[in-house]
Coordinates of C-alpha atoms and ligand atoms in Angstrom, one line a residue:
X1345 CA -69.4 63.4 -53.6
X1346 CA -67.2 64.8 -57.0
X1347 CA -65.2 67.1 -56.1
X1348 CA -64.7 69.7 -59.3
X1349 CA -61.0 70.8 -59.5
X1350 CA -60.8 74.5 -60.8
X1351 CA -58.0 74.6 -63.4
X1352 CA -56.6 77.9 -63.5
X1353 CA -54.6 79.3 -66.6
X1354 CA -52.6 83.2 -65.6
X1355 CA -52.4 85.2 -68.0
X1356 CA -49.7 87.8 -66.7
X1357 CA -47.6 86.9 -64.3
X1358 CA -46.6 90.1 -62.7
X1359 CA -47.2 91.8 -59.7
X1360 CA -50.8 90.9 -59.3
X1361 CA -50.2 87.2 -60.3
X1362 CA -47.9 86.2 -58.0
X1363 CA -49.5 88.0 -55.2
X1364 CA -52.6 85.9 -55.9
X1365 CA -51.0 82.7 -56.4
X1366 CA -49.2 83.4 -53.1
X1367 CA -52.4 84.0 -51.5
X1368 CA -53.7 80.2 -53.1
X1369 CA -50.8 79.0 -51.5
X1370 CA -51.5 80.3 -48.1
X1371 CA -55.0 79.4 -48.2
X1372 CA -55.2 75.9 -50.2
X1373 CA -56.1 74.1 -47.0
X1374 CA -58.9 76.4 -45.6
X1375 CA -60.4 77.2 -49.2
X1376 CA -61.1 73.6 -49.5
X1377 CA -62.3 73.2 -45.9
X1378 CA -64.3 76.2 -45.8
X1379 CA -65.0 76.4 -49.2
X1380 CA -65.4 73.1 -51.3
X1381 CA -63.0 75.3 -53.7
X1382 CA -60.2 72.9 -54.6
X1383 CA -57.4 74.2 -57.7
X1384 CA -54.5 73.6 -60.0
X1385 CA -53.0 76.1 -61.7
X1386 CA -52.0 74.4 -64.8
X1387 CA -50.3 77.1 -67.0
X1388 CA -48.8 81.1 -66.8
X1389 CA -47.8 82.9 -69.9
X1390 CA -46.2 85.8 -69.1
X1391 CA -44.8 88.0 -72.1
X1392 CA -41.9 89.0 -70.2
X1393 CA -41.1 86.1 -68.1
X1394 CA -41.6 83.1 -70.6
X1395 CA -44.7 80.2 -70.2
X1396 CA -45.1 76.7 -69.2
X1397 CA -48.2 74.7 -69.4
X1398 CA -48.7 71.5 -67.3
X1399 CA -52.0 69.2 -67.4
X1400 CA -51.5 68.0 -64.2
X1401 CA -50.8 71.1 -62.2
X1402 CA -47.5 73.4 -61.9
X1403 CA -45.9 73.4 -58.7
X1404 CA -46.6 77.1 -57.4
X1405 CA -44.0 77.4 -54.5
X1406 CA -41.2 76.7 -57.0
X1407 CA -42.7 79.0 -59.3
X1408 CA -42.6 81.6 -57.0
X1409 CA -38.9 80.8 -55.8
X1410 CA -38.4 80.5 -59.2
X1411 CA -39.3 84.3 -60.6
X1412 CA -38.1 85.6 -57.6
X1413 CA -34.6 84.4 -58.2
X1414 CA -34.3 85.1 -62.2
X1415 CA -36.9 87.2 -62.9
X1416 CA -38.3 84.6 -65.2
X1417 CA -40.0 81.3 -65.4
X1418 CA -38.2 79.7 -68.1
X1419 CA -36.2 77.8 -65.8
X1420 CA -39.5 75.5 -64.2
X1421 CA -38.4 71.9 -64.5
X1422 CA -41.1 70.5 -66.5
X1423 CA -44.1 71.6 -68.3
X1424 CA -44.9 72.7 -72.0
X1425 CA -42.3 76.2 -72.1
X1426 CA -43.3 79.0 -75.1
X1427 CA -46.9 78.7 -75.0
X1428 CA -47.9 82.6 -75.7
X1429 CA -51.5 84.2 -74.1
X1430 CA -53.6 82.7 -76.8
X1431 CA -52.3 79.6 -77.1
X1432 CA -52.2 79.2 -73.4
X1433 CA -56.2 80.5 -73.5
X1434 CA -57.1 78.3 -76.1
X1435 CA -55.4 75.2 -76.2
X1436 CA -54.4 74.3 -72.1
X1437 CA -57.3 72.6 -70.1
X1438 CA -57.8 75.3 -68.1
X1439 CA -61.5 76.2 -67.4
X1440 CA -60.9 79.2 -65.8
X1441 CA -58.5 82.3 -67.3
X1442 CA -57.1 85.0 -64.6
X1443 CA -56.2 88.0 -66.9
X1444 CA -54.0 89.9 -64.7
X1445 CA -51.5 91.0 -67.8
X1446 CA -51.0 95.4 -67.9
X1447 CA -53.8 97.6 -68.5
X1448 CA -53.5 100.0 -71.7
X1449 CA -56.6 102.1 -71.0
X1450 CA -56.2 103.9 -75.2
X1451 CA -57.3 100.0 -76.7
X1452 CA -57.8 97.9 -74.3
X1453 CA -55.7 95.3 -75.9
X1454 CA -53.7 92.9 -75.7
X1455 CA -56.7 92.4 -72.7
X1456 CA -59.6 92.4 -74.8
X1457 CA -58.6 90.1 -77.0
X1458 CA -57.5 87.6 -74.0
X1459 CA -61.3 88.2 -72.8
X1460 CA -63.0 87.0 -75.7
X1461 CA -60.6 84.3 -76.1
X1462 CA -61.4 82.8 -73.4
X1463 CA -65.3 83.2 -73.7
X1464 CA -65.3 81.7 -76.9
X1465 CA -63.7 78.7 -75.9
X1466 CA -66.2 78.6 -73.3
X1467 CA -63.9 79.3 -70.1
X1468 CA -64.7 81.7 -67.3
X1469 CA -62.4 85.0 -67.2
X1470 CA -61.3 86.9 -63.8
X1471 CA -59.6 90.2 -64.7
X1472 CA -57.7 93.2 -62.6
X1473 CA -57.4 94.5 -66.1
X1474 CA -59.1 98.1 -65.9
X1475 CA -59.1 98.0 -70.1
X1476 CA -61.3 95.4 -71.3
X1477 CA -64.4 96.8 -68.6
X1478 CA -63.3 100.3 -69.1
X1479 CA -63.7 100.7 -73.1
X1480 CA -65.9 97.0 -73.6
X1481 CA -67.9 95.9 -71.0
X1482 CA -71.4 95.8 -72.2
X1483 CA -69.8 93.7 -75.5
X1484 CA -68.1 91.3 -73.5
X1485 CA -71.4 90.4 -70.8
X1486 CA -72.9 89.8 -74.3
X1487 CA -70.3 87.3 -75.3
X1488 CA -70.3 85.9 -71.7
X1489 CA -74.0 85.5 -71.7
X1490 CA -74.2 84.3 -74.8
X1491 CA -71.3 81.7 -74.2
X1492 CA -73.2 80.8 -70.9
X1493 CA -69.8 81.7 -69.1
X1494 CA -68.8 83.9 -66.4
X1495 CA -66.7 87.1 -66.0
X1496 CA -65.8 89.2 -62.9
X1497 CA -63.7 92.0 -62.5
X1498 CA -64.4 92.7 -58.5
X1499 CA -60.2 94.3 -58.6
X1500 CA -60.5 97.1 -61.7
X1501 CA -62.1 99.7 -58.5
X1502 CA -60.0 99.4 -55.5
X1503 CA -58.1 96.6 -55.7
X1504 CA -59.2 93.9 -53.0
X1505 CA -61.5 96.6 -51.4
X1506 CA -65.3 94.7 -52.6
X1507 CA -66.0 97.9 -53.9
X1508 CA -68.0 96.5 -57.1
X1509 CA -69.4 93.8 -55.0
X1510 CA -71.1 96.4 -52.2
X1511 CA -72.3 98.0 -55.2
X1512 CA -73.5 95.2 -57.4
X1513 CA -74.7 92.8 -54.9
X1514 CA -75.1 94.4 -51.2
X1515 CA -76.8 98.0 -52.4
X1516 CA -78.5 96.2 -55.4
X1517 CA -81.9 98.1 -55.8
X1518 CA -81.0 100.8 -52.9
X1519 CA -80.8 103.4 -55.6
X1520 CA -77.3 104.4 -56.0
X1521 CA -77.4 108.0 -57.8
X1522 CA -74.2 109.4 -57.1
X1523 CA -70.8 107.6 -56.4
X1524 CA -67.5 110.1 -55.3
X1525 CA -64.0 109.0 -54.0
X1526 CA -60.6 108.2 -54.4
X1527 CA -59.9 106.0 -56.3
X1528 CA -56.1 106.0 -57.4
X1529 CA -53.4 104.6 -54.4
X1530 CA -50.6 106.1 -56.4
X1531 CA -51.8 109.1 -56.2
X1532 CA -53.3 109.4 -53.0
X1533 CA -49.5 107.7 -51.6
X1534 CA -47.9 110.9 -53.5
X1535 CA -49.6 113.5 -52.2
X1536 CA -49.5 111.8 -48.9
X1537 CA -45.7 111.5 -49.1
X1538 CA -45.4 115.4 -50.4
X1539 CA -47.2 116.1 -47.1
X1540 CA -44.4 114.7 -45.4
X1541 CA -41.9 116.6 -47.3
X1542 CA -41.2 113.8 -49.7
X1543 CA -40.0 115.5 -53.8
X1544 CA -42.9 114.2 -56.1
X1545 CA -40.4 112.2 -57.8
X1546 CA -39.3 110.6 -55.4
X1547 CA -42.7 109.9 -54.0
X1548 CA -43.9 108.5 -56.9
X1549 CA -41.0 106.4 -57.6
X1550 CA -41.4 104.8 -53.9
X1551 CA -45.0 104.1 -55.4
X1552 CA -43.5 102.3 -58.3
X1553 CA -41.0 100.5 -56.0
X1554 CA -44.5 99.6 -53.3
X1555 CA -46.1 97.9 -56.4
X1556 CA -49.0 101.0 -56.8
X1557 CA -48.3 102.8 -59.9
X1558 CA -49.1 101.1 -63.4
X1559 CA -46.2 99.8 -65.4
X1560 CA -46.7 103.2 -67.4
X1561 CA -47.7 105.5 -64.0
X1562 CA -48.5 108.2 -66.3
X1563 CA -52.0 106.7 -66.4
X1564 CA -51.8 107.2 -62.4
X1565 CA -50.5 110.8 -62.0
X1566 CA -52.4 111.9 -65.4
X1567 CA -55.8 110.9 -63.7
X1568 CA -56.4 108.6 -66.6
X1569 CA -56.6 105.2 -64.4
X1570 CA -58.8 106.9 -61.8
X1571 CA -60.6 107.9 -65.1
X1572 CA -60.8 104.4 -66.1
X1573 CA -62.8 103.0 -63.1
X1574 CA -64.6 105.6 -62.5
X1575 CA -65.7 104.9 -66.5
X1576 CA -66.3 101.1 -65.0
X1577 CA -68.7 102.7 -62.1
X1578 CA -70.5 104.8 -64.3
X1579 CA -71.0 102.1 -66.5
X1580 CA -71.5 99.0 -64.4
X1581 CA -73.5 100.7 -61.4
X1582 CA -75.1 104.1 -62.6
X1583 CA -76.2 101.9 -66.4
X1584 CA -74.1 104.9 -68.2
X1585 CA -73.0 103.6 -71.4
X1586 CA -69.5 106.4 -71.0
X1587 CA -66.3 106.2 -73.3
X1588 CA -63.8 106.5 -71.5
X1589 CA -62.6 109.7 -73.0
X1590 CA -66.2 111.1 -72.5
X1591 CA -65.1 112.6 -68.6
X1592 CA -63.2 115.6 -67.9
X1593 CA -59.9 114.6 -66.4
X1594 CA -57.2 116.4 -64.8
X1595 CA -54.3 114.9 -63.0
X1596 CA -51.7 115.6 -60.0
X1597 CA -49.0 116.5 -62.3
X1598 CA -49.0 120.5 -61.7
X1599 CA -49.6 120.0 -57.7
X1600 CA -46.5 121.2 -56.4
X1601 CA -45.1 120.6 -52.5
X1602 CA -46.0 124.4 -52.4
X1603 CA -49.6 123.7 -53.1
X1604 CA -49.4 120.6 -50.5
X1605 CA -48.1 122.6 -48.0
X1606 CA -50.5 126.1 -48.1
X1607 CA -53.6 124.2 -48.7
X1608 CA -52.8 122.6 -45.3
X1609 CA -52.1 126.1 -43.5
X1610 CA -55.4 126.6 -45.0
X1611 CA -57.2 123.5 -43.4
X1612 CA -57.1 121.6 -46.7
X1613 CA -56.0 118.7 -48.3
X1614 CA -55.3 118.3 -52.4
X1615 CA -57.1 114.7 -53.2
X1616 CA -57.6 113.6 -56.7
X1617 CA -61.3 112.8 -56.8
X1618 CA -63.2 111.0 -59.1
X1619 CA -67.4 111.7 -59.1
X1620 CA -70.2 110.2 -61.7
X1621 CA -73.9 111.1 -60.9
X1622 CA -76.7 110.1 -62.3
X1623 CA -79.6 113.2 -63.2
X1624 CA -83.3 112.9 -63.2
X1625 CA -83.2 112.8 -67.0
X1626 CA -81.2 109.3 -67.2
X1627 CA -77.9 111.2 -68.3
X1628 CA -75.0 110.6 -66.1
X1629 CA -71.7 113.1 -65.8
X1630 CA -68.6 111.9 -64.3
X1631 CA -65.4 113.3 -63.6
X1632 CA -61.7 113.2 -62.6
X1633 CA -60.0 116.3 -60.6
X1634 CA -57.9 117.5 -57.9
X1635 CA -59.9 119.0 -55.1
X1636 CA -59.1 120.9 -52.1
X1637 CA -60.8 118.8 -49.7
X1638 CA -61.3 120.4 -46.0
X1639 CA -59.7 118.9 -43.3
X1640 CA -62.9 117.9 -41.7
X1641 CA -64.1 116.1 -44.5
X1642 CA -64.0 112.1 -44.2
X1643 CA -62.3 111.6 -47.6
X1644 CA -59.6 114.3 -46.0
X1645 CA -58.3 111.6 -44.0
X1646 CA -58.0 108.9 -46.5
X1647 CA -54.0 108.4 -46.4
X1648 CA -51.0 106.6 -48.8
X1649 CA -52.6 103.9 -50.9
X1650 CA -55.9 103.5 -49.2
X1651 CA -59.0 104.5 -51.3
X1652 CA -62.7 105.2 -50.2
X1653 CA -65.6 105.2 -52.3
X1654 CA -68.8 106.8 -51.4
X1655 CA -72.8 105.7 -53.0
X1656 CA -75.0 108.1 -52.6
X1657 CA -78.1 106.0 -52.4
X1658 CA -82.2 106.4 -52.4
X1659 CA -82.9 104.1 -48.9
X1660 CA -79.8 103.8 -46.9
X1661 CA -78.7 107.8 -47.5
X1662 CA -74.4 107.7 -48.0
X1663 CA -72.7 104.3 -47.6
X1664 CA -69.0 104.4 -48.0
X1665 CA -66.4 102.0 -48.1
X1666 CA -62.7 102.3 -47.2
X1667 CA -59.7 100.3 -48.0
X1668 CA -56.9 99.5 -49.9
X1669 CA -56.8 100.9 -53.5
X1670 CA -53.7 98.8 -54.4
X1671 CA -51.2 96.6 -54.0
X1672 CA -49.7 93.0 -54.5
X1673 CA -51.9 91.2 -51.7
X1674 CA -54.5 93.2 -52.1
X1675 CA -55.2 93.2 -55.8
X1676 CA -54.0 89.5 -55.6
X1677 CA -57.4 88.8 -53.1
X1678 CA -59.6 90.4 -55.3
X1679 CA -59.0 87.7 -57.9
X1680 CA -60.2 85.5 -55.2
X1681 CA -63.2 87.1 -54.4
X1682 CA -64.5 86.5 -58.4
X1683 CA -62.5 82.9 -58.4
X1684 CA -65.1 82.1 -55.1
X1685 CA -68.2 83.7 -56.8
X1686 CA -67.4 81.4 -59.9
X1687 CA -67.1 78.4 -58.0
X1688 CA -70.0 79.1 -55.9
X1689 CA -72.2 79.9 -58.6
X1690 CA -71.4 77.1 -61.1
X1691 CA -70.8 74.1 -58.3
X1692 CA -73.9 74.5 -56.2
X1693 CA -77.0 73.4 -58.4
Ligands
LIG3063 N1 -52.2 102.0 -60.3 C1 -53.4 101.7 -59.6 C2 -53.5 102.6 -58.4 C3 -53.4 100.3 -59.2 O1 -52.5 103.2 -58.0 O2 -54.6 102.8 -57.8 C4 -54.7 99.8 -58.8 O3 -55.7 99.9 -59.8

C-alpha cells in the first residue's frame, strides 16, 4: 500500500495555528491508525512571528516551545527563514494551505489573495478565515472547481462546532428555510460576564485574554463578525448571493450592566442574534441584533463562548446545534474536520 503524506504549509501562525498544530501533535498516532491520515507540516509564515520552510518536515513540538518562549519563530534551528505568505503558498511543496492568518471582514484581504494562491497552484486550502467566504465565496468554488482542488471552511460558523457540516452534509435536501442563533463567543462571554457583575471592559478584555475576540474585537462587539457568518449561512446554505453589508446589524456596544440586570428582573436575557430566512419568492433577509430573549427560551441558556445555531427545516421541523463558538482548541479542530474531509475525499478512489 502508498501511503500519501499530507504536506501542510500555515499560513498564520496565531492563535488558531498553534492550537491546531497542537491538536496534530496529540493526535499523530490515532489519525494514522484510525484514519490512514499521515502529515508533515513543512512551512509557517507568520507576518508577525517570522517563517521557515522545510521539505522534509518542521519539528512541531519545538515550534511550539519555540513561540511560546519568544513570541516568534525566527529562532527554529533549521529550515528556509523569511519566506513571506506567497512565497510560502507558491513555492514550498506543500499540497495543502491552512489559512488561519486575521480576518478583515471590509476586503477580505490579505486572505483572499492567500486563497487563490493556493488554488492556482493547484493546492487544497482550509480556512477559519471568515473574509475570503464572507465577501468571495461563489468566485473562489469557481476557481476551486475549475482548478479541480478543494476548499473547506467547516471553522468561519462556530468554530469547531460542525455547524456548516450539519448543514451541508447531514440536513442536505431537508429543506433548511430559516437558520437563527448565536453566533459570536465574545459576545455571548460579555454579556454572560455583565450578568455576573463583570464592567463591559473588563469582560471583554478577559475575552481577548481567553483567545475569543478578533485581533480587532470591534468586529465582535459591533455585530459585524456575527454579520460575517451569518453572510456565509445565507450564502452557503439558504443559496443567497448577500454582501456582506447587505444585513442590518447592530451590536452590543450600548448594552449597559443596567440593561443586563432589569431585563433579568424581567425574565429576560440580552443575546446578540443573528437570523437569515429564506421567503417563498427565492429572496432571503438576514440580520444581526440584540434581543431580549425570555428566560424560557433554549437560546436563553446558551452561556460564555458557547454558540447555538438553529435550521428551520421542511422534514425534520427545528434541528439545533450547540457548542463552542470559539476558541484556540476548538477553532484549532475545526481545521481538522476539512484536513480529514480532504484526505478522505482525494485518497479513497
Ligand atoms: N471572535 C469570534 C467569536 C471568533 O468571538 O465568535 C470565532 O469566529
Amino acid at each position: 500500500m502508498i501511503i500519501m503524506v499530507t504536506r501542510i504549509a500555515l499560513i498564520g501562525f496565531g492563535v488558531v495555528g498553534q492550537g491546531f498544530t497542537k491538536i496534530l501533535l496529540e493526535q499523530k498516532e490515532s489519525l494514522k491508525t484510525q484514519h490512514g491520515f499521515e502529515y508533515e507540516v513543512v512551512a509557517i509564515s507568520d507576518t508577525m512571528k517570522g517563517s521557515v520552510y522545510d521539505e522534509n518536515g518542521l519539528d512541531l513540538n519545538k515550534l511550539l516551545e519555540i513561540v511560546e518562549e519568544t513570541g516568534e519563530i525566527n529562532s527554529y534551528p533549521g529550515g528556509i527563514k523569511g519566506w513571506d505568505s506567497l512565497k510560502t503558498i507558491n513555492e514550498t511543496n506543500s499540497d495543502l494551505i491552512v489559512e488561519v492568518a486575521w480576518t478583515d471582514l471590509t476586503t477580505g484581504e490579505p486572505a483572499i489573495s492567500h486563497v487563490k494562491a493556493a488554488i492556482n497552484c493547484n493546492k487544497h486550502c482550509v480556512m477559519t478565515n471568515k473574509g475570503p467566504i464572507a465577501l468571495a465565496v461563489n468566485e473562489l468554488e469557481a476557481l476551486a472547481k475549475d482548478k479541480g482542488v478543494q476548499i473547506r471552511y467547516e471553522g468561519t460558523v462556530m468554530s469547531g462546532t460542525p455547524a456548516l457540516n450539519l448543514a451541508m452534509l447531514t440536513l442536505a435536501g431537508s429543506g433548511i428555510y430559516k437558520i437563527q442563533g448565536i453566533i459570536n463567543g465574545t459576545t455571548n462571554y460579555i454579556l454572560s460576564e455583565m450578568e455576573k457583575g463583570l464592567g463591559y471592559d473588563e469582560a471583554l478584555k478577559q475575552a481577548q485574554d481567553l483567545g475569543y475576540a478578533e485581533a480587532d474585537p470591534t468586529a465582535d462587539v459591533g455585530g459585524y463578525d456575527a454579520l460575517g457568518k451569518i453572510v456565509i449561512l445565507a450564502n452557503v446554505v439558504l443559496g443567497a448571493n448577500l454582501k456582506k453589508d447587505d444585513p442590518p446589524c447592530e451590536g452590543i456596544t450600548k448594552i449597559t450592566l443596567d440593561d443586563v440586570n432589569s431585563a433579568l428582573e424581567e425574565g429576560f436575557r440580552w443575546k446578540l442574534i443573528a437570523s437569515a430566512e429564506l421567503h417563498d419568492d427565492g429572496s432571503v433577509e438576514a440580520s444581526v441584533a440584540p434581543k431580549k430573549v425570555p428566560l424560557s427560551h433554549p437560546l436563553a441558556n446558551v452561556m460564555g463562548p458557547t454558540n447555538s445555531l438553529t435550521f428551520s427545516t421542511k422534514y425534520v421541523d427545528d434541528v439545533t446545534i450547540i457548542g463552542p463558538g470559539a476558541g484556540k482548541e476548538a477553532t484549532g479542530f475545526s481545521v481538522l474536520i476539512d484536513v480529514l474531509d480532504i484526505h478522505r475525499l482525494t485518497s479513497y478512489k
